[in-house]
XYZ file of C-alpha atoms in Angstrom:
660
model
C 121.432 91.790 151.108
C 118.400 89.852 152.213
C 116.434 93.035 152.880
C 117.554 94.435 149.538
C 116.426 91.295 147.709
C 113.047 91.362 149.461
C 112.561 95.010 148.571
C 113.404 94.336 144.951
C 111.129 91.332 144.847
C 108.220 93.179 146.306
C 108.796 96.002 143.832
C 108.634 93.544 140.972
C 105.302 92.150 142.155
C 103.621 95.404 143.130
C 104.520 98.907 142.008
C 103.675 100.203 145.445
C 100.484 102.097 146.307
C 102.240 105.322 147.237
C 104.292 105.507 144.021
C 101.288 104.677 141.860
C 99.161 107.216 143.700
C 101.666 110.042 143.244
C 102.057 109.268 139.549
C 98.278 109.190 139.073
C 97.803 112.404 141.011
C 100.522 114.187 139.035
C 98.985 113.038 135.721
C 95.488 114.093 136.779
C 96.705 117.469 138.012
C 98.729 118.121 134.865
C 95.857 117.086 132.611
C 93.376 119.161 134.593
C 95.566 122.265 134.389
C 96.044 121.796 130.643
C 92.298 121.228 130.105
C 91.220 124.300 132.076
C 93.929 126.399 130.414
C 92.751 125.405 126.944
C 89.153 126.153 127.913
C 90.103 129.609 129.177
C 92.205 130.198 126.068
C 89.195 129.444 123.863
C 87.010 131.773 125.942
C 89.514 134.636 125.720
C 90.089 133.976 122.017
C 86.437 134.241 120.944
C 85.877 137.192 123.292
C 88.820 139.040 121.736
C 87.584 138.294 118.215
C 84.145 139.644 119.128
C 85.620 142.817 120.601
C 87.992 143.429 117.695
C 85.408 142.723 115.023
C 82.851 145.222 116.372
C 84.971 147.481 118.607
C 82.264 146.550 121.072
C 83.644 148.526 124.006
C 83.604 151.833 122.103
C 80.315 151.818 120.199
C 76.983 153.172 121.450
C 74.532 151.039 123.378
C 72.056 151.045 120.497
C 74.811 149.813 118.150
C 75.674 147.041 120.595
C 72.043 145.968 120.613
C 71.770 146.148 116.816
C 74.727 143.749 116.637
C 72.402 141.083 118.113
C 71.020 140.125 114.717
C 67.736 138.294 113.993
C 66.488 136.020 116.794
C 69.542 136.834 118.926
C 68.047 140.268 119.519
C 64.693 138.779 120.491
C 66.219 136.542 123.175
C 68.444 139.270 124.557
C 65.452 141.643 124.779
C 63.924 139.457 127.512
C 67.127 139.688 129.555
C 66.950 143.470 129.157
C 63.240 143.432 130.025
C 63.860 141.482 133.229
C 66.551 143.946 134.326
C 64.289 146.939 133.649
C 61.427 145.475 135.703
C 60.917 147.022 139.159
C 61.363 143.620 140.778
C 62.087 140.005 139.879
C 58.473 139.059 140.572
C 57.164 141.821 138.294
C 59.611 140.810 135.571
C 58.451 137.188 135.696
C 54.814 138.298 135.628
C 55.445 140.388 132.505
C 57.061 137.424 130.777
C 54.217 135.087 131.675
C 51.638 137.663 130.546
C 53.469 139.233 127.616
C 51.470 141.445 125.243
C 54.294 143.184 123.336
C 55.880 140.297 121.438
C 52.737 139.552 119.415
C 50.165 142.308 118.944
C 46.583 141.638 120.015
C 47.754 138.548 121.908
C 48.893 137.776 125.420
C 51.370 134.911 125.424
C 53.496 133.129 128.015
C 57.099 133.663 126.903
C 58.440 131.100 129.390
C 56.144 128.505 127.855
C 56.739 129.449 124.231
C 60.499 130.050 124.210
C 63.610 128.636 125.888
C 64.713 131.773 127.742
C 65.276 130.500 131.269
C 68.964 131.286 130.792
C 68.100 134.974 130.291
C 65.882 134.880 133.367
C 68.591 133.200 135.443
C 71.273 135.656 134.314
C 69.095 138.694 135.018
C 68.373 137.453 138.548
C 72.053 136.649 139.084
C 73.065 140.103 137.870
C 70.688 141.709 140.360
C 71.802 139.745 143.414
C 75.564 139.832 142.772
C 75.751 143.633 143.128
C 78.209 144.009 140.255
C 76.325 146.823 138.522
C 78.961 149.417 139.400
C 81.805 147.823 137.440
C 80.167 145.476 134.901
C 77.479 146.499 132.438
C 74.554 144.082 131.933
C 75.436 143.408 128.305
C 78.993 142.396 129.248
C 77.750 140.104 131.995
C 75.597 138.406 129.376
C 78.195 137.962 126.630
C 80.952 136.938 129.051
C 78.705 134.194 130.401
C 78.124 132.821 126.906
C 81.833 132.970 126.131
C 82.572 131.235 129.453
C 80.432 128.310 128.289
C 83.062 127.750 125.597
C 85.395 126.884 128.472
C 82.903 124.231 129.578
C 82.693 122.960 125.995
C 86.455 122.549 125.576
C 86.821 120.901 129.002
C 84.015 118.459 128.107
C 85.789 117.495 124.863
C 89.042 117.226 126.809
C 87.461 114.805 129.284
C 85.819 112.695 126.557
C 89.048 112.115 124.639
C 91.043 111.657 127.859
C 88.668 108.978 129.179
C 88.593 107.159 125.847
C 92.360 107.111 125.349
C 93.687 107.161 128.939
C 95.971 110.043 127.939
C 95.514 113.728 128.662
C 97.504 114.433 125.492
C 94.352 113.424 123.612
C 92.445 116.053 125.571
C 95.043 118.671 124.672
C 94.842 117.699 121.008
C 91.033 117.832 120.973
C 91.028 121.284 122.611
C 93.600 122.674 120.166
C 91.708 121.243 117.193
C 88.459 122.752 118.456
C 90.033 126.208 118.695
C 91.810 126.042 115.333
C 88.653 124.843 113.551
C 86.587 127.638 115.086
C 84.892 128.440 111.752
C 83.341 124.958 111.708
C 83.011 124.196 115.423
C 81.225 127.308 116.683
C 79.823 130.664 115.619
C 79.490 132.071 119.103
C 81.514 135.244 118.496
C 78.928 136.683 116.091
C 75.686 134.925 117.155
C 76.087 135.198 120.903
C 72.568 134.551 122.153
C 71.588 131.794 119.719
C 70.133 128.898 121.689
C 72.736 126.447 120.382
C 75.558 128.490 121.928
C 73.938 127.955 125.319
C 73.002 124.320 124.876
C 75.762 122.559 122.902
C 78.365 122.982 125.697
C 75.969 121.133 128.010
C 75.447 118.477 125.340
C 79.218 117.973 125.113
C 79.315 117.698 128.898
C 76.561 115.074 128.752
C 78.522 113.045 126.181
C 81.581 113.205 128.443
C 79.470 111.995 131.379
C 77.982 109.137 129.313
C 81.488 108.141 128.233
C 82.554 107.975 131.888
C 79.382 106.073 132.804
C 80.056 103.411 130.177
C 83.621 102.797 131.326
C 84.171 99.110 132.147
C 84.465 98.129 135.819
C 83.194 101.460 137.124
C 82.337 101.320 140.817
C 78.618 101.633 141.744
C 79.181 104.836 143.740
C 80.977 106.387 140.761
C 78.208 105.228 138.428
C 75.594 107.048 140.502
C 77.642 110.254 140.602
C 78.270 110.201 136.860
C 74.619 109.374 136.162
C 73.596 112.467 138.106
C 75.965 114.490 135.950
C 74.298 112.965 132.879
C 70.923 114.085 134.211
C 72.020 117.631 135.098
C 73.769 118.224 131.764
C 70.851 116.711 129.804
C 68.409 118.906 131.690
C 70.455 122.070 131.040
C 70.741 121.125 127.377
C 66.981 120.585 127.047
C 66.108 123.764 128.936
C 68.197 126.021 126.706
C 67.301 124.898 123.150
C 63.930 124.258 121.539
C 65.425 121.661 119.167
C 66.533 119.459 122.081
C 63.997 116.749 121.270
C 65.428 116.125 117.791
C 69.001 115.871 119.094
C 67.929 113.522 121.884
C 66.053 111.421 119.328
C 69.319 110.793 117.467
C 70.975 109.925 120.765
C 68.122 107.578 121.674
C 68.585 105.830 118.319
C 72.277 105.370 119.143
C 71.427 103.836 122.515
C 68.802 101.601 120.896
C 71.274 100.393 118.241
C 73.955 99.575 120.802
C 71.367 97.846 122.962
C 70.397 95.639 120.018
C 74.089 94.819 119.513
C 74.441 93.896 123.213
C 77.025 96.549 124.018
C 74.989 97.853 126.967
C 73.525 96.119 129.976
C 69.800 96.412 130.605
C 70.515 98.676 133.585
C 72.609 101.048 131.483
C 69.976 101.303 128.755
C 67.152 101.975 131.205
C 69.247 104.491 133.144
C 70.216 106.500 130.069
C 66.683 106.513 128.715
C 65.390 107.510 132.137
C 67.770 110.495 132.288
C 66.429 111.699 128.948
C 62.800 111.238 129.962
C 63.201 112.909 133.364
C 65.013 115.871 131.813
C 62.318 116.377 129.201
C 59.514 116.051 131.728
C 61.141 118.560 134.071
C 61.532 121.022 131.198
C 57.913 120.325 130.263
C 56.859 121.385 133.753
C 59.066 124.476 133.756
C 57.658 125.477 130.373
C 54.115 125.356 131.729
C 53.270 121.964 130.206
C 54.422 122.778 126.680
C 52.661 120.197 124.515
C 55.461 120.232 121.919
C 57.709 118.463 124.461
C 55.177 115.934 125.655
C 54.298 114.900 122.104
C 57.885 114.810 120.886
C 59.210 111.942 118.800
C 61.938 111.134 121.298
C 59.498 110.430 124.139
C 57.403 108.266 121.852
C 60.497 106.416 120.701
C 61.797 105.807 124.233
C 58.425 104.520 125.391
C 58.281 102.277 122.337
C 61.848 101.034 122.825
C 61.320 100.202 126.471
C 57.874 98.638 126.273
C 56.276 97.839 122.944
C 58.625 98.512 120.009
C 56.075 97.138 117.600
C 53.669 100.028 118.291
C 56.229 102.851 117.859
C 54.439 104.546 114.950
C 50.957 104.220 116.361
C 52.018 105.538 119.773
C 53.494 108.671 118.214
C 50.537 109.340 115.935
C 48.068 108.876 118.738
C 50.052 111.248 120.962
C 50.125 113.884 118.244
C 46.410 113.476 117.659
C 45.452 113.617 121.340
C 47.556 116.721 122.020
C 46.636 118.337 118.669
C 50.277 119.209 118.075
C 51.003 121.682 115.313
C 53.887 123.665 116.838
C 56.592 121.501 115.233
C 54.605 120.812 112.064
C 56.929 123.032 109.994
C 59.940 120.879 110.971
C 58.335 117.749 109.528
C 57.271 119.668 106.421
C 60.874 120.778 105.980
C 62.187 117.210 106.364
C 59.648 115.877 103.870
C 60.396 118.613 101.344
C 64.171 118.223 101.771
C 64.016 114.559 100.821
C 61.403 115.107 98.109
C 58.526 113.641 100.114
C 56.374 116.746 100.511
C 54.997 119.736 98.637
C 57.714 122.129 97.484
C 55.408 125.169 97.500
C 54.836 125.145 101.229
C 55.938 128.589 102.443
C 57.296 127.470 105.829
C 59.277 124.555 104.409
C 60.639 126.724 101.588
C 61.902 129.339 104.043
C 64.175 126.671 105.535
C 65.088 124.942 102.270
C 66.244 128.193 100.694
C 68.600 129.080 103.543
C 72.198 127.961 103.102
C 72.374 126.851 106.744
C 69.746 124.178 106.062
C 71.371 122.905 102.887
C 73.916 120.129 102.461
C 77.322 120.439 104.098
C 79.629 122.336 101.677
C 82.692 120.483 100.410
C 85.042 123.299 101.437
C 84.341 122.275 105.046
C 86.510 119.210 104.511
C 89.284 121.320 103.009
C 89.409 123.413 106.172
C 89.293 120.340 108.417
C 92.108 118.755 106.428
C 94.162 121.942 106.685
C 94.333 121.576 110.480
C 95.287 117.868 110.218
C 91.968 116.907 111.831
C 90.297 115.093 108.956
C 93.044 112.525 108.293
C 93.315 110.956 111.777
C 89.518 111.103 112.035
C 89.093 109.057 108.856
C 91.896 106.691 109.901
C 90.132 106.123 113.229
C 86.816 105.393 111.494
C 88.452 102.972 109.071
C 90.281 101.240 111.919
C 87.039 100.684 113.798
C 85.353 99.455 110.633
C 88.091 96.824 110.430
C 87.668 96.145 114.148
C 83.928 95.525 113.750
C 84.670 93.049 110.953
C 87.161 91.293 113.204
C 84.587 91.222 115.977
C 82.177 89.335 113.764
C 84.879 86.765 112.983
C 86.400 86.494 116.460
C 83.740 86.222 119.170
C 86.378 86.599 121.919
C 87.169 90.149 120.813
C 84.846 92.870 122.090
C 84.821 96.649 121.618
C 84.477 98.708 124.791
C 80.971 100.166 125.370
C 82.267 103.748 125.766
C 84.211 103.466 122.497
C 81.205 101.928 120.719
C 78.955 104.768 121.895
C 81.329 107.502 120.702
C 81.827 105.703 117.393
C 78.106 105.629 116.664
C 77.714 109.156 118.041
C 80.180 110.599 115.527
C 78.681 108.548 112.673
C 75.050 109.476 113.393
C 75.704 113.164 113.978
C 78.086 113.189 111.027
C 75.250 112.025 108.788
C 73.026 114.717 110.300
C 75.689 117.340 109.547
C 76.007 116.099 105.953
C 72.264 116.520 105.433
C 71.906 119.910 107.166
C 74.835 122.296 107.445
C 73.555 124.034 110.576
C 73.759 120.736 112.453
C 77.508 120.471 111.833
C 78.148 122.212 115.151
C 76.811 119.100 116.888
C 79.344 116.991 114.995
C 82.597 118.904 114.513
C 83.292 119.406 118.220
C 82.911 115.700 118.944
C 84.919 115.002 115.795
C 87.894 116.721 117.473
C 87.575 114.492 120.552
C 87.143 111.294 118.526
C 90.105 112.013 116.239
C 92.280 112.829 119.274
C 91.257 109.496 120.805
C 92.349 107.764 117.599
C 95.758 109.429 117.739
C 96.405 108.731 121.436
C 94.406 105.542 122.076
C 95.656 101.987 121.922
C 92.877 100.594 119.765
C 93.830 102.254 116.470
C 97.579 101.913 116.847
C 97.374 98.235 117.844
C 95.657 97.503 114.538
C 98.215 99.355 112.403
C 101.194 98.032 114.382
C 99.854 94.495 114.062
C 99.792 94.927 110.297
C 103.433 96.111 110.428
C 104.361 93.208 112.758
C 105.811 95.510 115.417
C 103.025 95.585 118.004
C 105.209 95.701 121.101
C 104.527 97.491 124.355
C 107.519 99.807 123.873
C 106.559 100.723 120.322
C 102.952 101.332 121.370
C 104.008 103.668 124.159
C 106.475 105.496 121.899
C 103.886 106.096 119.162
C 101.046 107.069 121.518
C 103.089 109.847 123.100
C 105.296 110.985 120.229
C 102.660 111.348 117.489
C 100.351 113.745 119.395
C 103.355 115.818 120.494
C 104.547 116.067 116.884
C 101.042 117.077 115.727
C 100.751 119.686 118.491
C 104.162 121.102 117.601
C 103.203 121.291 113.920
C 99.889 123.005 114.714
C 101.650 125.516 116.960
C 104.249 126.278 114.298
C 101.652 126.676 111.521
C 98.715 128.363 113.244
C 99.986 130.362 116.219
C 101.266 133.265 114.034
C 97.941 133.246 112.155
C 95.985 133.450 115.394
C 98.098 136.368 116.597
C 97.544 138.123 113.286
C 93.813 137.423 113.428
C 93.315 138.893 116.893
C 95.364 141.949 115.956
C 92.961 142.903 113.141
C 90.705 145.739 114.278
C 87.339 146.499 112.724
C 84.337 148.560 113.771
C 80.584 148.005 113.743
C 78.974 150.239 111.122
C 75.273 150.197 110.305
C 74.107 153.838 110.204
C 70.802 153.139 108.409
C 69.582 150.671 111.033
C 70.758 152.922 113.854
C 68.931 155.892 112.297
C 65.760 153.802 112.024
C 65.931 152.662 115.656
C 66.520 156.207 116.913
C 63.594 157.507 114.886
C 61.256 154.804 116.190
C 62.362 155.427 119.768
C 61.898 159.210 119.572
C 59.032 159.709 117.097
C 56.538 156.875 117.715
C 54.266 156.045 120.667
C 55.579 153.443 123.100
C 52.650 151.144 122.369
C 52.930 151.491 118.574
C 52.711 148.198 116.677
C 55.266 147.479 113.945
C 55.039 145.010 111.072
C 57.900 143.870 108.858
C 60.425 141.099 108.439
C 60.955 138.773 111.396
C 64.658 139.582 111.608
C 64.218 143.350 111.717
C 61.325 143.259 114.166
C 63.456 141.371 116.698
C 65.900 144.281 116.642
C 63.061 146.804 116.950
C 61.807 145.077 120.084
C 65.269 145.022 121.631
C 66.262 148.599 120.772
C 62.919 150.383 121.179
C 60.571 148.103 123.125
C 57.755 148.600 120.609
C 55.033 146.004 120.008
C 55.535 143.503 117.170
C 53.184 141.691 114.841
C 55.566 138.743 114.317
C 59.069 137.597 115.286
C 61.737 134.976 114.408
C 60.806 132.322 116.989
C 58.916 130.186 114.492
C 57.759 127.301 116.721
C 54.058 128.249 116.761
C 51.492 127.603 114.058
C 49.462 130.779 114.687
C 52.633 132.870 114.464
C 53.641 131.194 111.199
C 50.237 131.986 109.709
C 50.515 135.579 110.906
C 54.007 135.883 109.400
C 52.695 134.791 106.005
C 49.930 137.330 106.467
C 52.349 140.188 107.227
C 54.766 139.167 104.470
C 52.133 139.996 101.855
C 53.789 143.435 101.869
C 56.388 141.811 99.593
C 53.844 139.945 97.445
C 51.663 141.018 94.508
C 48.641 142.178 96.448
C 46.325 145.158 96.269
C 46.718 148.082 98.657
C 43.313 147.334 100.178
C 44.142 143.643 100.780
C 47.458 144.473 102.468
C 45.834 147.208 104.561
C 43.166 144.791 105.724
C 45.716 142.089 106.550
C 47.870 144.485 108.550
C 44.880 146.041 110.249
C 43.650 142.624 111.373
C 46.886 142.088 113.338
C 46.807 145.596 114.800
C 49.736 147.108 112.891
C 50.280 150.868 113.083
C 53.496 151.006 111.027
C 55.148 148.832 108.392
C 58.881 148.792 107.702
C 59.823 147.896 104.129
C 63.391 146.814 103.333
C 64.899 147.298 99.898
C 67.183 144.336 100.553
C 64.078 142.108 100.583
C 61.960 143.891 97.980
C 64.816 143.840 95.437
C 66.621 140.816 96.812
C 69.580 139.406 94.896
C 71.230 137.250 97.555
C 69.181 134.166 96.698
C 68.626 132.734 93.244
C 65.271 132.824 91.478
C 62.812 130.580 93.292
C 64.353 131.212 96.708
C 63.879 134.960 97.054
C 61.218 135.834 99.613
C 59.067 137.446 96.947
C 59.295 134.225 94.890
C 58.204 132.092 97.832
C 55.210 134.369 98.364
C 54.329 134.290 94.661
C 54.433 130.499 94.638
C 52.350 130.257 97.808
C 49.806 132.645 96.268
C 49.770 130.778 92.929
C 51.435 133.615 90.988
C 54.162 133.572 88.338
C 57.587 134.549 89.664
C 59.608 137.599 88.584
C 62.369 137.482 86.013
C 63.339 135.095 83.229
C 62.967 131.419 83.921
C 60.485 128.591 83.942
C 57.210 128.597 85.875
C 54.934 125.718 86.698
C 51.947 125.545 84.308
C 49.260 126.074 86.934
C 50.679 129.441 88.047
C 48.896 132.580 86.839
C 49.865 136.214 86.387
C 49.032 138.425 89.350
C 46.409 141.124 88.836
C 48.262 143.632 91.042
C 51.809 145.010 91.120
C 54.238 144.104 93.889
C 53.145 146.048 96.956
C 56.622 147.022 98.235
C 57.400 148.619 94.847
C 54.009 150.160 94.049
C 53.604 151.895 97.413
C 56.669 154.039 96.691
C 54.818 155.750 93.822
C 52.716 157.513 96.461
C 49.702 157.302 94.175
C 46.125 156.286 95.041
C 45.033 153.916 96.443
C 48.396 153.592 98.266
C 48.482 157.227 99.332
C 44.898 156.884 100.553
C 45.735 154.031 102.908
C 49.388 154.639 103.846
C 51.554 157.627 104.691
C 55.318 157.530 104.453
C 56.809 158.841 107.687
C 60.469 157.789 107.437
C 62.955 156.976 104.700
C 66.658 156.323 104.290
C 68.788 154.308 101.863
C 67.677 150.975 103.332
C 64.289 151.363 105.039
C 60.907 152.881 104.239
C 58.406 153.265 107.078
C 54.704 153.794 106.354
C 51.935 154.554 108.796
C 48.564 152.900 108.268
C 45.709 155.348 107.958
C 42.677 154.521 110.039
C 39.633 154.226 107.793
C 36.367 155.690 109.024
C 33.615 153.150 109.331
C 30.709 153.809 107.020
C 27.516 154.635 108.794
C 24.792 152.141 108.235
C 21.747 153.628 106.598
């Protein structure tokens, strides 16, 4: 009896290290299995959708390459180029001394573009000796789809750490998959830079959340901080817009530092991880001045040393480095908020695209349909009430990791509201934050306190029952839809583009130079390897000027002026697209021909108002007039290919007049 009493007493004081350890291990193992399973499910899901939508395994290689639309084709072409090179060293040399991406110029692709992922994959494909059973294109797309596994696991970890329940991780993963339309577009824009980088950004947020956990041991802090650095570096290396995303994150850190949520060591460490990542990418990109003169570096320096001189430091950096590569971004921001000229061609190209407009309201209808929006809003409102309580009660304090994720979702939510394309930085984290609200103690303690039933038993019952009920409802409602969706079979069909690519490949010289729209030229480079005059990677001032120069083929310009413009960039052929020349997708004022007319000071086509200083053009629209095949067009251009969509003209070489 005495021994029994002692055993009971000791059990009441201490749960016992072995029992606690086994329970913790079982929870961690279960959560880990669920997290990895959800990540793999997401990977298989988007891969199946991609296969079923295009019938990718049964179409020709040229059709597979055509499916890489716009800039996706440009990035993938460098992966293909590296694999075709006789050796890795020769492939790297050709990228560093590239003379096919921009005619009459030799540029360093590794400096200009974020394509180290293509380089890494091409080298990995060579050394793994998997060529016999896995085609290069499948190795590429499977790698991108596998990053979705990393993304889901990162969201799983974030919500798990915040709520201390792996059910939150399961809920965040399920929400991410069900809201696929608003969380990712990887299945149809595979090689977009954001599909490479955002999974690493989610991993960085998960690492920061772990780093900010209270009472974290120093050894664990160092390990997690290294994970922050590695994920930040991978994020920066794979996306050219990294500096703008990190600027928002730096503002979050600065705000929380001002509110005393972070220690000085935490602030310096997080800023240092950002700076080191950017500097390492700067070195790998051959000292790309766009990185060194970025706003985020200026802001971090200002925040750490002399906040008062923030503006002057940035302006002086821009002036010293003579930065103009990201000038179009600032023009776009100014024009979007009515602070800049609306006739600027580069800014208008962005403003007229739906992806750079405001977030559509139907987004919230879809998010509400998966029961994501309601707990998200409830969580935000609960923390708004909590912040008010914190101001009244100085003894109450929000956890640093919770405070960071709260500001993270608010800041990136505002960014998503302003620019639809940026919603992919917000909606994934939205899933994790809403799941934390459902499974965490903070939100439920507030609501239970209002209902006067805030007991430990009730808290535990609600925290575990509510997510299970939501998961059961989501399974019942959406699982049949998902099965129906992946059973739908379609097939890629674009015969006009395929006919054009085959003609170029078979009927034109290998060093022929093509001019046309940025989107089409990226596909021409990928499918045929021909030289381009311009391309969709717009982060270079000289390229932007050249693009405006080439796009005069859709403006009201004389045949001689267009011939001279194209000849100055070395073009041998021009490809005209009826979908651009007679565009109806955009409204008046946003069609490409309208943007060119405005930039040239000409009155736009069609009924509608025009600004008073615009004048009538003295020449017809080139893309229409050239089809008459009358002089002077027939004197300067010869049509060599035509189908329902494309018209290809060869520039005639004019004989130089002999000087008397």
